[in-house]
Tab-separated table of C-alpha atoms in Angstrom:
chain	number	residue	atom	x	y	z
A	18	LEU	CA	126.165	144.712	119.934
A	19	THR	CA	124.983	147.215	122.426
A	20	ALA	CA	127.992	149.408	121.496
A	21	ALA	CA	127.059	149.169	117.930
A	22	ALA	CA	123.373	150.010	118.496
A	23	GLY	CA	124.252	152.687	120.727
A	24	GLY	CA	126.617	154.268	118.031
A	25	LEU	CA	123.874	154.102	115.347
A	26	ALA	CA	121.380	155.634	117.876
A	27	ARG	CA	123.742	158.450	118.609
A	28	SER	CA	124.353	159.065	115.042
A	29	GLY	CA	121.043	160.688	114.573
A	30	ALA	CA	120.802	162.522	117.821
A	31	LEU	CA	122.406	165.637	119.308
A	32	SER	CA	123.354	163.792	122.529
A	33	GLN	CA	126.799	162.207	122.443
A	34	ALA	CA	126.747	160.266	125.764
A	35	PRO	CA	127.390	156.580	125.196
A	36	THR	CA	126.585	153.640	127.365
A	37	ILE	CA	129.429	151.561	126.046
A	38	SER	CA	131.935	153.369	123.846
A	39	LEU	CA	132.880	152.224	120.432
A	40	ASP	CA	136.508	152.532	121.523
A	41	GLU	CA	135.809	150.091	124.401
A	42	ALA	CA	134.091	147.683	122.113
A	43	LEU	CA	137.272	147.565	119.820
A	44	ASP	CA	139.110	145.751	122.764
A	45	LEU	CA	136.301	143.055	123.210
A	46	HIS	CA	136.326	141.678	119.572
A	47	ALA	CA	138.923	139.048	120.065
A	48	ALA	CA	136.685	137.034	122.438
A	49	PHE	CA	134.362	136.011	119.605
A	50	ARG	CA	134.672	133.462	116.792
A	51	PRO	CA	135.301	134.785	113.338
A	52	GLU	CA	131.811	133.939	112.183
A	53	LEU	CA	130.319	136.280	114.778
A	54	ARG	CA	133.267	138.724	114.760
A	55	ILE	CA	132.616	139.690	111.077
A	56	PRO	CA	129.035	141.040	111.469
A	57	LEU	CA	129.900	142.521	114.964
A	58	LEU	CA	132.831	144.420	113.520
A	59	CYS	CA	130.921	145.547	110.419
A	60	MET	CA	128.189	146.901	112.747
A	61	LEU	CA	130.673	148.606	115.019
A	62	GLY	CA	132.517	150.009	111.908
A	63	GLU	CA	129.096	151.320	110.576
A	64	SER	CA	128.567	152.957	113.815
A	65	ALA	CA	131.933	154.568	113.632
A	66	LEU	CA	131.241	155.809	110.131
A	67	SER	CA	127.908	157.119	111.345
A	68	GLU	CA	129.700	159.149	113.980
A	69	ALA	CA	132.101	160.258	111.160
A	70	ARG	CA	135.004	158.645	112.983
A	71	ILE	CA	136.949	157.483	109.958
A	72	ASP	CA	140.100	156.832	111.935
A	73	LEU	CA	138.226	154.539	114.326
A	74	ALA	CA	136.299	152.818	111.489
A	75	ALA	CA	139.720	152.131	109.953
A	76	GLN	CA	140.724	150.308	113.236
A	77	PHE	CA	137.632	148.059	112.955
A	78	LEU	CA	138.794	147.239	109.459
A	79	HIS	CA	142.244	146.548	110.548
A	80	VAL	CA	141.136	143.803	112.981
A	81	MET	CA	138.462	142.239	110.560
A	82	PRO	CA	139.204	138.468	110.410
A	83	ALA	CA	139.644	136.764	107.041
A	84	PRO	CA	136.426	135.598	105.411
A	85	VAL	CA	135.085	132.333	106.655
A	86	GLU	CA	132.239	130.125	105.531
A	87	LEU	CA	128.903	130.021	107.437
A	88	PHE	CA	126.349	127.377	107.091
A	89	GLY	CA	128.345	125.731	104.349
A	90	GLY	CA	128.480	128.865	102.083
A	91	MET	CA	129.766	132.314	101.648
A	92	HIS	CA	129.460	134.366	104.896
A	93	PRO	CA	126.290	136.730	104.271
A	94	PHE	CA	127.964	139.726	105.751
A	95	LEU	CA	130.976	139.502	103.213
A	96	PRO	CA	129.307	141.931	100.601
A	97	PHE	CA	128.833	144.453	103.401
A	98	VAL	CA	132.366	144.091	104.445
A	99	HIS	CA	133.458	145.094	100.960
A	100	ALA	CA	130.950	148.056	101.013
A	101	PHE	CA	132.160	149.116	104.432
A	102	ARG	CA	135.705	148.956	103.273
A	103	ALA	CA	135.059	150.983	100.111
A	104	ARG	CA	133.454	153.630	102.016
A	105	VAL	CA	136.057	153.857	104.764
A	106	ARG	CA	138.769	154.193	101.980
A	107	LEU	CA	136.773	156.778	100.044
A	108	PHE	CA	136.161	159.000	103.048
A	109	ALA	CA	139.850	158.721	104.046
A	110	GLY	CA	140.536	159.986	100.481
A	111	ASP	CA	141.616	156.632	98.749
A	112	VAL	CA	139.398	156.569	95.764
A	113	ILE	CA	141.449	153.920	93.891
A	114	GLY	CA	141.305	151.641	96.809
A	115	ALA	CA	137.617	152.266	97.348
A	116	ALA	CA	136.950	151.137	93.828
A	117	HIS	CA	138.726	147.914	94.086
A	118	GLU	CA	136.850	147.003	97.234
A	119	ALA	CA	133.411	147.755	95.746
A	120	GLU	CA	134.166	145.911	92.596
A	121	ALA	CA	135.294	142.877	94.655
A	122	GLY	CA	132.050	142.875	96.286
A	123	MET	CA	130.100	143.241	93.087
A	124	ALA	CA	132.090	140.178	91.845
A	125	LEU	CA	130.408	137.878	94.581
A	126	ASP	CA	127.156	136.102	94.327
A	127	VAL	CA	125.281	138.496	96.435
A	128	PRO	CA	121.557	139.068	97.117
A	129	PRO	CA	119.792	141.978	95.257
A	130	SER	CA	119.677	144.328	98.239
A	131	ALA	CA	123.509	144.039	98.732
A	132	ARG	CA	124.087	144.386	95.057
A	133	LEU	CA	121.999	147.650	94.975
A	134	PHE	CA	124.036	149.152	97.941
A	135	LEU	CA	127.308	148.171	96.310
A	136	SER	CA	126.239	149.546	92.977
A	137	ALA	CA	125.257	152.779	94.501
A	138	THR	CA	128.572	152.840	96.210
A	139	LEU	CA	130.331	152.312	93.016
A	140	THR	CA	128.339	155.291	91.516
A	141	PHE	CA	129.595	157.557	94.291
A	142	ILE	CA	133.187	156.288	93.851
A	143	ALA	CA	132.891	156.759	90.128
A	144	ALA	CA	131.919	160.464	90.724
A	145	ALA	CA	134.811	160.915	92.965
A	146	GLY	CA	137.116	159.518	90.509
A	147	GLY	CA	135.909	161.774	87.646
A	148	ARG	CA	134.252	158.924	85.702
A	149	ARG	CA	131.292	161.317	84.978
A	150	THR	CA	129.512	159.044	82.398
A	151	ARG	CA	129.385	155.948	84.608
A	152	ALA	CA	128.461	158.286	87.669
A	153	ARG	CA	125.582	159.864	85.884
A	154	ALA	CA	124.218	156.630	84.541
A	155	GLY	CA	124.167	155.250	88.134
A	156	VAL	CA	122.438	158.340	89.506
A	157	ARG	CA	119.801	158.219	86.717
A	158	SER	CA	119.113	154.493	87.308
A	159	ILE	CA	118.735	154.917	91.113
A	160	LEU	CA	116.374	158.001	90.783
A	161	ALA	CA	114.354	156.405	88.022
A	162	SER	CA	113.600	153.322	90.123
A	163	ASP	CA	110.544	153.050	92.457
A	164	LEU	CA	112.888	152.781	95.460
A	165	SER	CA	111.285	153.736	98.758
A	166	PRO	CA	113.553	154.510	101.697
A	167	THR	CA	111.874	152.104	104.076
A	168	ASN	CA	115.057	151.413	105.927
A	169	ALA	CA	118.582	152.874	106.652
A	170	ALA	CA	120.113	150.796	103.766
A	171	LEU	CA	117.692	152.146	101.112
A	172	SER	CA	118.051	155.622	102.398
A	173	GLY	CA	121.740	155.155	102.066
A	174	VAL	CA	121.356	154.226	98.300
A	175	LEU	CA	119.576	157.396	97.627
A	176	LEU	CA	122.140	159.397	99.501
A	177	LEU	CA	124.926	157.764	97.601
A	178	ALA	CA	123.304	158.895	94.505
A	179	ALA	CA	122.901	162.430	95.921
A	180	TYR	CA	126.749	162.511	96.924
A	181	ALA	CA	127.584	161.351	93.373
A	182	ALA	CA	125.484	164.132	91.797
A	183	ASP	CA	127.041	166.729	94.037
A	184	LEU	CA	130.637	165.847	93.228
A	185	ASP	CA	129.499	166.088	89.502
A	186	ASN	CA	128.362	169.721	90.486
A	187	ASP	CA	124.697	168.822	89.632
A	188	THR	CA	123.301	170.135	92.989
A	189	THR	CA	119.699	170.218	91.694
A	190	THR	CA	119.758	166.388	91.195
A	191	ALA	CA	121.572	165.976	94.404
A	192	ALA	CA	118.873	168.018	96.390
A	193	ARG	CA	116.069	165.867	94.771
A	194	ALA	CA	117.740	162.687	95.880
A	195	VAL	CA	118.392	164.171	99.397
A	196	LEU	CA	114.736	165.164	99.779
A	197	ARG	CA	113.664	161.790	98.676
A	198	ALA	CA	115.993	160.053	101.237
A	199	ALA	CA	114.931	162.227	104.023
A	200	VAL	CA	111.284	161.311	103.908
A	201	SER	CA	110.192	163.655	106.765
A	202	ALA	CA	110.733	167.516	107.015
A	203	ASP	CA	112.855	167.312	110.057
A	204	PHE	CA	115.395	164.836	108.329
A	205	ALA	CA	115.080	162.659	111.430
A	206	ARG	CA	115.372	159.381	109.247
A	207	ILE	CA	119.031	160.090	108.188
A	208	ARG	CA	122.123	160.253	110.283
A	209	THR	CA	123.613	163.444	111.497
A	210	VAL	CA	126.629	163.340	109.237
A	211	ASP	CA	124.433	162.933	106.187
A	212	ARG	CA	121.954	165.470	107.462
A	213	GLY	CA	124.504	168.291	107.749
A	214	TRP	CA	125.661	167.398	104.129
A	215	ALA	CA	122.113	167.319	102.982
A	216	LEU	CA	121.658	170.835	104.389
A	217	GLU	CA	124.813	171.972	102.621
A	218	VAL	CA	123.443	170.757	99.329
A	219	LEU	CA	120.073	172.407	99.729
A	220	THR	CA	121.968	175.590	100.866
A	221	ARG	CA	124.064	175.477	97.623
A	222	VAL	CA	121.015	175.061	95.403
A	223	ALA	CA	119.408	178.160	97.077
A	224	LEU	CA	122.623	180.206	96.581
A	225	ASP	CA	122.888	178.993	92.958
A	226	GLU	CA	119.497	180.372	92.396
A	227	GLY	CA	120.068	183.587	94.202
A	228	ASP	CA	117.548	182.833	96.994
A	229	PHE	CA	119.514	184.103	99.819
A	230	ASP	CA	116.419	183.871	102.230
A	231	ALA	CA	116.185	180.056	101.654
A	232	ALA	CA	119.933	179.701	101.979
A	233	ARG	CA	119.817	181.432	105.484
A	234	ALA	CA	116.908	179.211	106.458
A	235	TRP	CA	118.921	176.042	105.611
A	236	LEU	CA	121.791	177.479	107.637
A	237	LEU	CA	119.454	178.074	110.622
A	238	ARG	CA	118.448	174.472	110.326
A	239	ALA	CA	122.112	173.433	110.478
A	240	MET	CA	123.266	175.614	113.402
A	241	PRO	CA	122.348	173.422	116.247
A	242	PHE	CA	125.095	171.002	114.972
A	243	VAL	CA	127.788	173.858	114.804
A	244	ASP	CA	129.781	172.478	117.910
A	245	HIS	CA	128.646	168.770	117.237
A	246	PRO	CA	131.662	166.535	116.520
A	247	ILE	CA	129.862	164.848	113.803
A	248	GLY	CA	128.136	167.739	112.160
A	249	GLY	CA	130.456	170.696	112.932
A	250	PRO	CA	132.848	170.597	109.955
A	251	THR	CA	129.851	170.418	107.531
A	252	VAL	CA	128.120	173.394	109.369
A	253	ASP	CA	131.374	175.350	109.050
A	254	ARG	CA	131.284	174.728	105.252
A	255	ILE	CA	127.691	176.053	105.129
A	256	ILE	CA	128.583	179.134	107.041
A	257	SER	CA	131.596	179.602	104.643
A	258	ARG	CA	129.456	179.301	101.584
A	259	VAL	CA	126.747	181.718	102.890
A	260	ALA	CA	129.515	184.160	103.984
A	261	LEU	CA	130.960	183.961	100.430
A	262	ALA	CA	127.691	184.783	98.833
A	263	GLU	CA	127.158	187.740	101.173
A	264	GLY	CA	130.443	189.233	100.311
A	265	ASP	CA	132.263	188.258	103.531
A	266	ALA	CA	135.339	186.699	102.140
A	267	GLN	CA	137.426	186.823	105.332
A	268	GLY	CA	134.558	185.175	107.339
A	269	ALA	CA	134.218	182.577	104.714
A	270	LEU	CA	137.935	181.724	104.830
A	271	LEU	CA	138.008	181.452	108.551
A	272	ALA	CA	135.047	179.089	108.638
A	273	ALA	CA	136.539	176.944	105.787
A	274	GLU	CA	139.850	176.738	107.528
A	275	ARG	CA	138.084	175.743	110.789
A	276	SER	CA	136.228	173.016	108.874
A	277	VAL	CA	139.601	171.581	107.363
A	278	ARG	CA	141.100	171.440	110.886
A	279	ARG	CA	138.102	169.806	112.488
A	280	ALA	CA	137.489	167.239	109.684
A	281	ARG	CA	141.220	166.284	109.626
A	282	GLU	CA	141.337	165.678	113.379
A	283	ARG	CA	138.840	162.699	112.961
A	284	GLY	CA	140.496	161.331	109.784
A	285	ARG	CA	137.671	162.760	107.467
A	286	GLU	CA	140.007	163.568	104.591
A	287	PHE	CA	137.144	163.661	102.002
A	288	GLU	CA	135.346	166.393	103.966
A	289	ALA	CA	138.584	168.059	104.611
A	290	VAL	CA	139.288	168.353	100.934
A	291	ALA	CA	135.900	169.745	100.229
A	292	ALA	CA	136.608	172.487	102.684
A	293	GLU	CA	139.922	173.125	101.295
A	294	LEU	CA	138.317	174.007	97.939
A	295	LEU	CA	136.221	176.508	99.836
A	296	VAL	CA	139.587	177.955	101.266
A	297	GLY	CA	140.696	178.533	97.643
A	298	LYS	CA	137.405	180.172	96.671
A	299	ALA	CA	137.598	182.599	99.696
A	300	ARG	CA	141.120	183.361	98.751
A	301	ILE	CA	140.140	184.201	95.266
A	302	ALA	CA	137.315	186.408	96.730
A	303	LEU	CA	140.073	188.178	98.858
A	304	GLN	CA	141.919	188.965	95.565
A	305	GLU	CA	144.769	186.580	96.736
A	306	ARG	CA	144.994	185.025	93.320
A	307	GLY	CA	148.511	183.692	93.617
A	308	GLU	CA	147.911	182.160	96.946
A	309	ALA	CA	144.715	180.756	95.637
A	310	THR	CA	146.388	179.106	92.656
A	311	ARG	CA	149.112	177.705	94.874
A	312	HIS	CA	146.574	176.244	97.319
A	313	PHE	CA	144.574	174.570	94.536
A	314	GLU	CA	147.799	173.156	93.054
A	315	GLN	CA	148.822	171.707	96.517
A	316	VAL	CA	145.397	170.299	97.118
A	317	VAL	CA	145.345	168.619	93.605
A	318	ALA	CA	148.838	167.320	93.828
A	319	ARG	CA	147.986	165.599	97.024
A	320	THR	CA	144.696	164.180	95.772
A	321	ASP	CA	145.596	163.137	92.147
A	322	PRO	CA	147.700	160.043	93.285
A	323	ALA	CA	144.539	158.769	95.135
A	324	GLY	CA	142.339	158.980	91.938
A	325	PHE	CA	140.393	161.974	93.313
A	326	ALA	CA	139.747	163.492	89.865
A	327	SER	CA	136.616	165.322	91.091
A	328	VAL	CA	138.913	167.584	93.148
A	329	ARG	CA	140.982	168.399	90.058
A	330	ALA	CA	137.812	169.302	88.154
A	331	SER	CA	136.457	171.543	90.891
A	332	ALA	CA	139.823	173.297	91.374
A	333	ALA	CA	140.142	173.753	87.524
A	334	ARG	CA	136.725	175.268	87.373
A	335	GLU	CA	137.548	177.881	90.021
A	336	LEU	CA	140.876	178.855	88.520
A	337	ARG	CA	139.472	179.054	85.020
A	338	ALA	CA	137.114	181.843	86.365
A	339	ILE	CA	140.233	183.922	86.975
A	340	GLY	CA	142.175	182.992	83.907
A	341	ARG	CA	144.508	180.495	85.658
A	342	ARG	CA	145.206	176.767	84.986
A	343	LEU	CA	146.330	173.775	86.840
A	344	PRO	CA	149.399	171.919	85.611
A	345	PRO	CA	148.352	168.677	83.887
A	346	ALA	CA	148.231	165.577	86.052
A	347	ALA	CA	151.730	164.024	86.012
A	348	HIS	CA	152.328	160.777	84.188
A	349	HIS	CA	148.729	160.868	82.803
A	350	GLY	CA	150.212	161.836	79.261
A	351	TRP	CA	148.212	162.640	76.135
A	352	GLU	CA	144.738	162.326	77.557
A	353	VAL	CA	145.059	165.266	80.025
A	354	LEU	CA	146.580	167.743	77.379
A	355	SER	CA	144.584	170.316	75.602
A	356	PRO	CA	144.306	170.297	71.753
A	357	ARG	CA	146.948	172.999	71.566
A	358	GLU	CA	149.260	171.093	74.045
A	359	ARG	CA	148.854	167.988	71.995
A	360	GLN	CA	149.949	169.726	68.897
A	361	ILE	CA	153.115	171.165	70.660
A	362	GLY	CA	153.809	167.699	71.937
A	363	LEU	CA	153.788	166.389	68.435
A	364	HIS	CA	156.099	169.156	67.334
A	365	ILE	CA	158.448	168.363	70.279
A	366	ALA	CA	158.471	164.653	69.204
A	367	ALA	CA	159.363	165.686	65.631
A	368	GLY	CA	162.396	167.446	67.003
A	369	LEU	CA	161.469	170.983	66.374
A	370	SER	CA	162.968	173.674	68.523
A	371	ASN	CA	160.840	176.385	70.493
A	372	ALA	CA	161.571	178.973	67.879
A	373	ASP	CA	160.450	176.505	65.170
A	374	ILE	CA	157.166	175.771	67.094
A	375	ALA	CA	156.621	179.498	67.582
A	376	ALA	CA	156.913	180.099	63.891
A	377	ILE	CA	154.533	177.418	62.864
A	378	GLU	CA	151.846	177.903	65.542
A	379	TYR	CA	152.055	181.899	65.460
A	380	LEU	CA	152.915	181.963	69.147
A	381	SER	CA	155.654	183.758	71.059
A	382	GLU	CA	158.431	181.714	72.361
A	383	HIS	CA	157.584	182.653	75.835
A	384	THR	CA	154.091	181.009	75.302
A	385	VAL	CA	155.703	177.878	73.658
A	386	ARG	CA	157.971	177.570	76.667
A	387	ILE	CA	154.952	177.491	78.928
A	388	HIS	CA	153.201	174.797	76.747
A	389	VAL	CA	156.408	172.639	76.556
A	390	SER	CA	156.605	172.738	80.482
A	391	ARG	CA	153.112	171.500	80.790
A	392	VAL	CA	153.656	168.810	78.182
A	393	LEU	CA	156.775	167.567	80.091
A	394	HIS	CA	154.775	167.582	83.381
A	395	ALA	CA	151.930	165.531	81.786
A	396	PHE	CA	154.336	162.895	80.652
A	397	GLY	CA	156.301	162.770	83.768
A	398	VAL	CA	159.586	163.553	81.974
A	399	ALA	CA	162.370	166.061	82.402
A	400	THR	CA	163.457	166.219	78.636
A	401	ARG	CA	162.071	166.636	75.258
A	402	ALA	CA	163.401	163.311	74.287
A	403	GLY	CA	161.240	161.804	76.922
A	404	VAL	CA	158.162	163.359	75.169
A	405	ALA	CA	159.294	162.116	71.871
A	406	ALA	CA	159.650	158.503	73.244
A	407	ALA	CA	156.301	158.537	74.719
A	408	LEU	CA	154.598	159.912	71.504
A	409	GLY	CA	156.577	157.973	69.046
A	410	GLY	CA	153.589	155.650	68.289
A	411	ARG	CA	151.397	158.699	67.494
A	412	LEU	CA	153.902	160.230	65.021
A	413	GLY	CA	153.049	157.659	62.230
A	414	ASP	CA	156.659	157.396	61.468
A	415	ASP	CA	157.019	154.610	58.811
A	416	VAL	CA	159.927	156.110	56.990
A	417	PRO	CA	162.578	153.313	56.444
A	418	ARG	CA	165.794	154.543	58.087
A	419	PRO	CA	169.414	153.387	57.509
A	420	GLY	CA	170.640	150.654	59.783
A	421	LEU	CA	172.855	151.619	62.756
A	422	THR	CA	175.815	149.864	64.373
A	423	GLY	CA	175.262	148.016	67.567
A	424	ARG	CA	176.842	150.766	69.600
A	425	GLN	CA	174.737	153.372	67.897
A	426	TRP	CA	171.632	151.453	68.780
A	427	GLN	CA	172.633	151.300	72.347
A	428	VAL	CA	172.892	155.062	72.409
A	429	VAL	CA	169.571	155.523	70.716
A	430	GLU	CA	167.902	153.191	73.196
A	431	LEU	CA	169.366	155.059	76.128
A	432	ILE	CA	168.110	158.313	74.397
A	433	VAL	CA	164.603	156.836	74.251
A	434	ALA	CA	164.922	155.972	77.908
A	435	GLY	CA	165.525	159.524	78.800
A	436	SER	CA	169.394	159.403	79.532
A	437	THR	CA	171.566	162.358	79.158
A	438	ASN	CA	174.873	162.099	77.119
A	439	ARG	CA	176.530	161.907	80.505
A	440	ALA	CA	174.558	159.250	81.958
A	441	ILE	CA	174.953	157.266	78.547
A	442	ALA	CA	178.763	157.710	78.743
A	443	ASP	CA	178.787	156.356	82.400
A	444	GLN	CA	176.534	153.322	81.423
A	445	LEU	CA	178.537	152.374	78.416
A	446	GLY	CA	181.825	153.050	79.856
A	447	VAL	CA	182.881	155.538	77.200
A	448	SER	CA	183.754	159.304	77.332
A	449	GLU	CA	181.000	161.962	76.705
A	450	SER	CA	182.566	163.144	73.557
A	451	THR	CA	182.414	159.540	72.171
A	452	VAL	CA	178.600	159.513	72.772
A	453	GLU	CA	178.331	162.993	71.303
A	454	LYS	CA	179.936	161.494	68.026
A	455	HIS	CA	177.524	158.541	68.115
A	456	VAL	CA	174.614	160.917	68.454
A	457	GLY	CA	175.902	162.997	65.665
A	458	ALA	CA	176.244	160.072	63.513
A	459	VAL	CA	172.736	158.910	64.031
A	460	LEU	CA	171.333	162.380	63.368
A	461	GLN	CA	173.234	162.396	60.140
A	462	ARG	CA	172.262	158.880	58.968
A	463	TRP	CA	168.512	159.442	60.052
A	464	GLU	CA	168.384	163.006	58.665
A	465	LEU	CA	167.030	164.251	61.943
A	466	PRO	CA	167.365	167.614	63.637
A	467	SER	CA	167.688	166.757	67.343
A	468	ARG	CA	167.892	164.089	70.103
A	469	ALA	CA	164.129	164.384	70.640
A	470	ALA	CA	163.583	163.560	67.008
A	471	ILE	CA	165.843	160.388	67.540
A	472	ALA	CA	163.522	159.384	70.444
A	473	GLY	CA	160.432	159.968	68.299
A	474	ALA	CA	161.729	158.102	65.250
A	475	ALA	CA	163.070	155.158	67.289
A	476	SER	CA	159.725	154.799	69.237
A	477	GLY	CA	157.585	155.157	65.988
A	478	SER	CA	155.303	152.255	64.984
A	479	GLY	CA	157.420	151.593	61.789
A	480	GLN	CA	160.937	151.771	63.022
A	481	ARG	CA	162.626	148.524	63.629
A	482	ARG	CA	166.163	147.986	64.970
A	483	SER	CA	168.498	146.955	61.988
A	484	LEU	CA	172.324	146.839	61.989
A	485	ARG	CA	174.235	148.450	59.048
């Protein structure tokens, strides 16, 4: 308990000298009964989060005992365990896991204060996951309330709303929430990790409005934490932003790269990604557009599987400004395609060649090839037949087609699954030329132009398997 209190106290001060370190406390937990271990580990974990030690917080999570009853009912700390798990996973870069944890907490019969904190956590997670409507509704609800930050938990609710607004690129609302949570002008009521980020938000607002004097003033307020293990990575991001605004792209790049390194050393993936976005911006300012594009693509490829949609939105916004685009999110299909790409996808599913599509859409074949590659990537398939199979239900193909033999239907089903002629031959134990004859027979009987058209027709809502 002393270690937890010391960690929470240190989280708001420049001094880092502990009486009992959190690392030592990690070795003591097994001496306590589960009923007491749950709140102690929660408090120790919160202390680790307060010190931005995501790796250590995860260790406290790892040794958390299974939920037990207390006084004949649900352990009162259980909602906070879920909130703690959610934030650890989010700051470690796992948006999907964070959402599952917060929703599990909301499903419990919890008191209003815990429900409010969990709801604010879900608002933050929704923003990170790109669910903008839900995030904005949550932020509006929190800021419209008469919530007064009389304790750390209530200040935390306002800060979570601010984080959500910031991820939605609404820095004005984020700044309003930050100033309301801070209470005093010296920001003494909020933790160092949040204080640094709050100063970053205020710096961004000043830069957005062209008030460079105010931006430098906020940077000056942050500089005492530049070498601090908690605030340092955030101060590096502020330095990078101001340098970019002042035209020092090289200085901005160096500060952003330093922030990435320092954040990642402590398992702060959420913050490392924020700094990586600044690395990309600095490379654009240095006219390294190709390198910036590759950098953003790599960041997005790494964060997409974890559900970090806000990163994709930010990267896409930066690339759009220089006439570049990210590839669509793999396996996300129809929803991530542009209107033009959707039309190309339907043409592919109908069995049209690139030349046919180019003529219909008044595009060059080169442009069509680029669109086709993006459509293939979005559906996570290697062939046009894979696109056709995925889009079969959108084609409205209710045309009755002649029945096929059993073998021909086997070939069709394997085409729908994305198999090549060689793979089909291996699976059916026949020669590749025999497969080609079956494919030709299907094309002829169904009056279709290509394998992709077969996949689209077989996947269409109106097509049913029937034997000749």
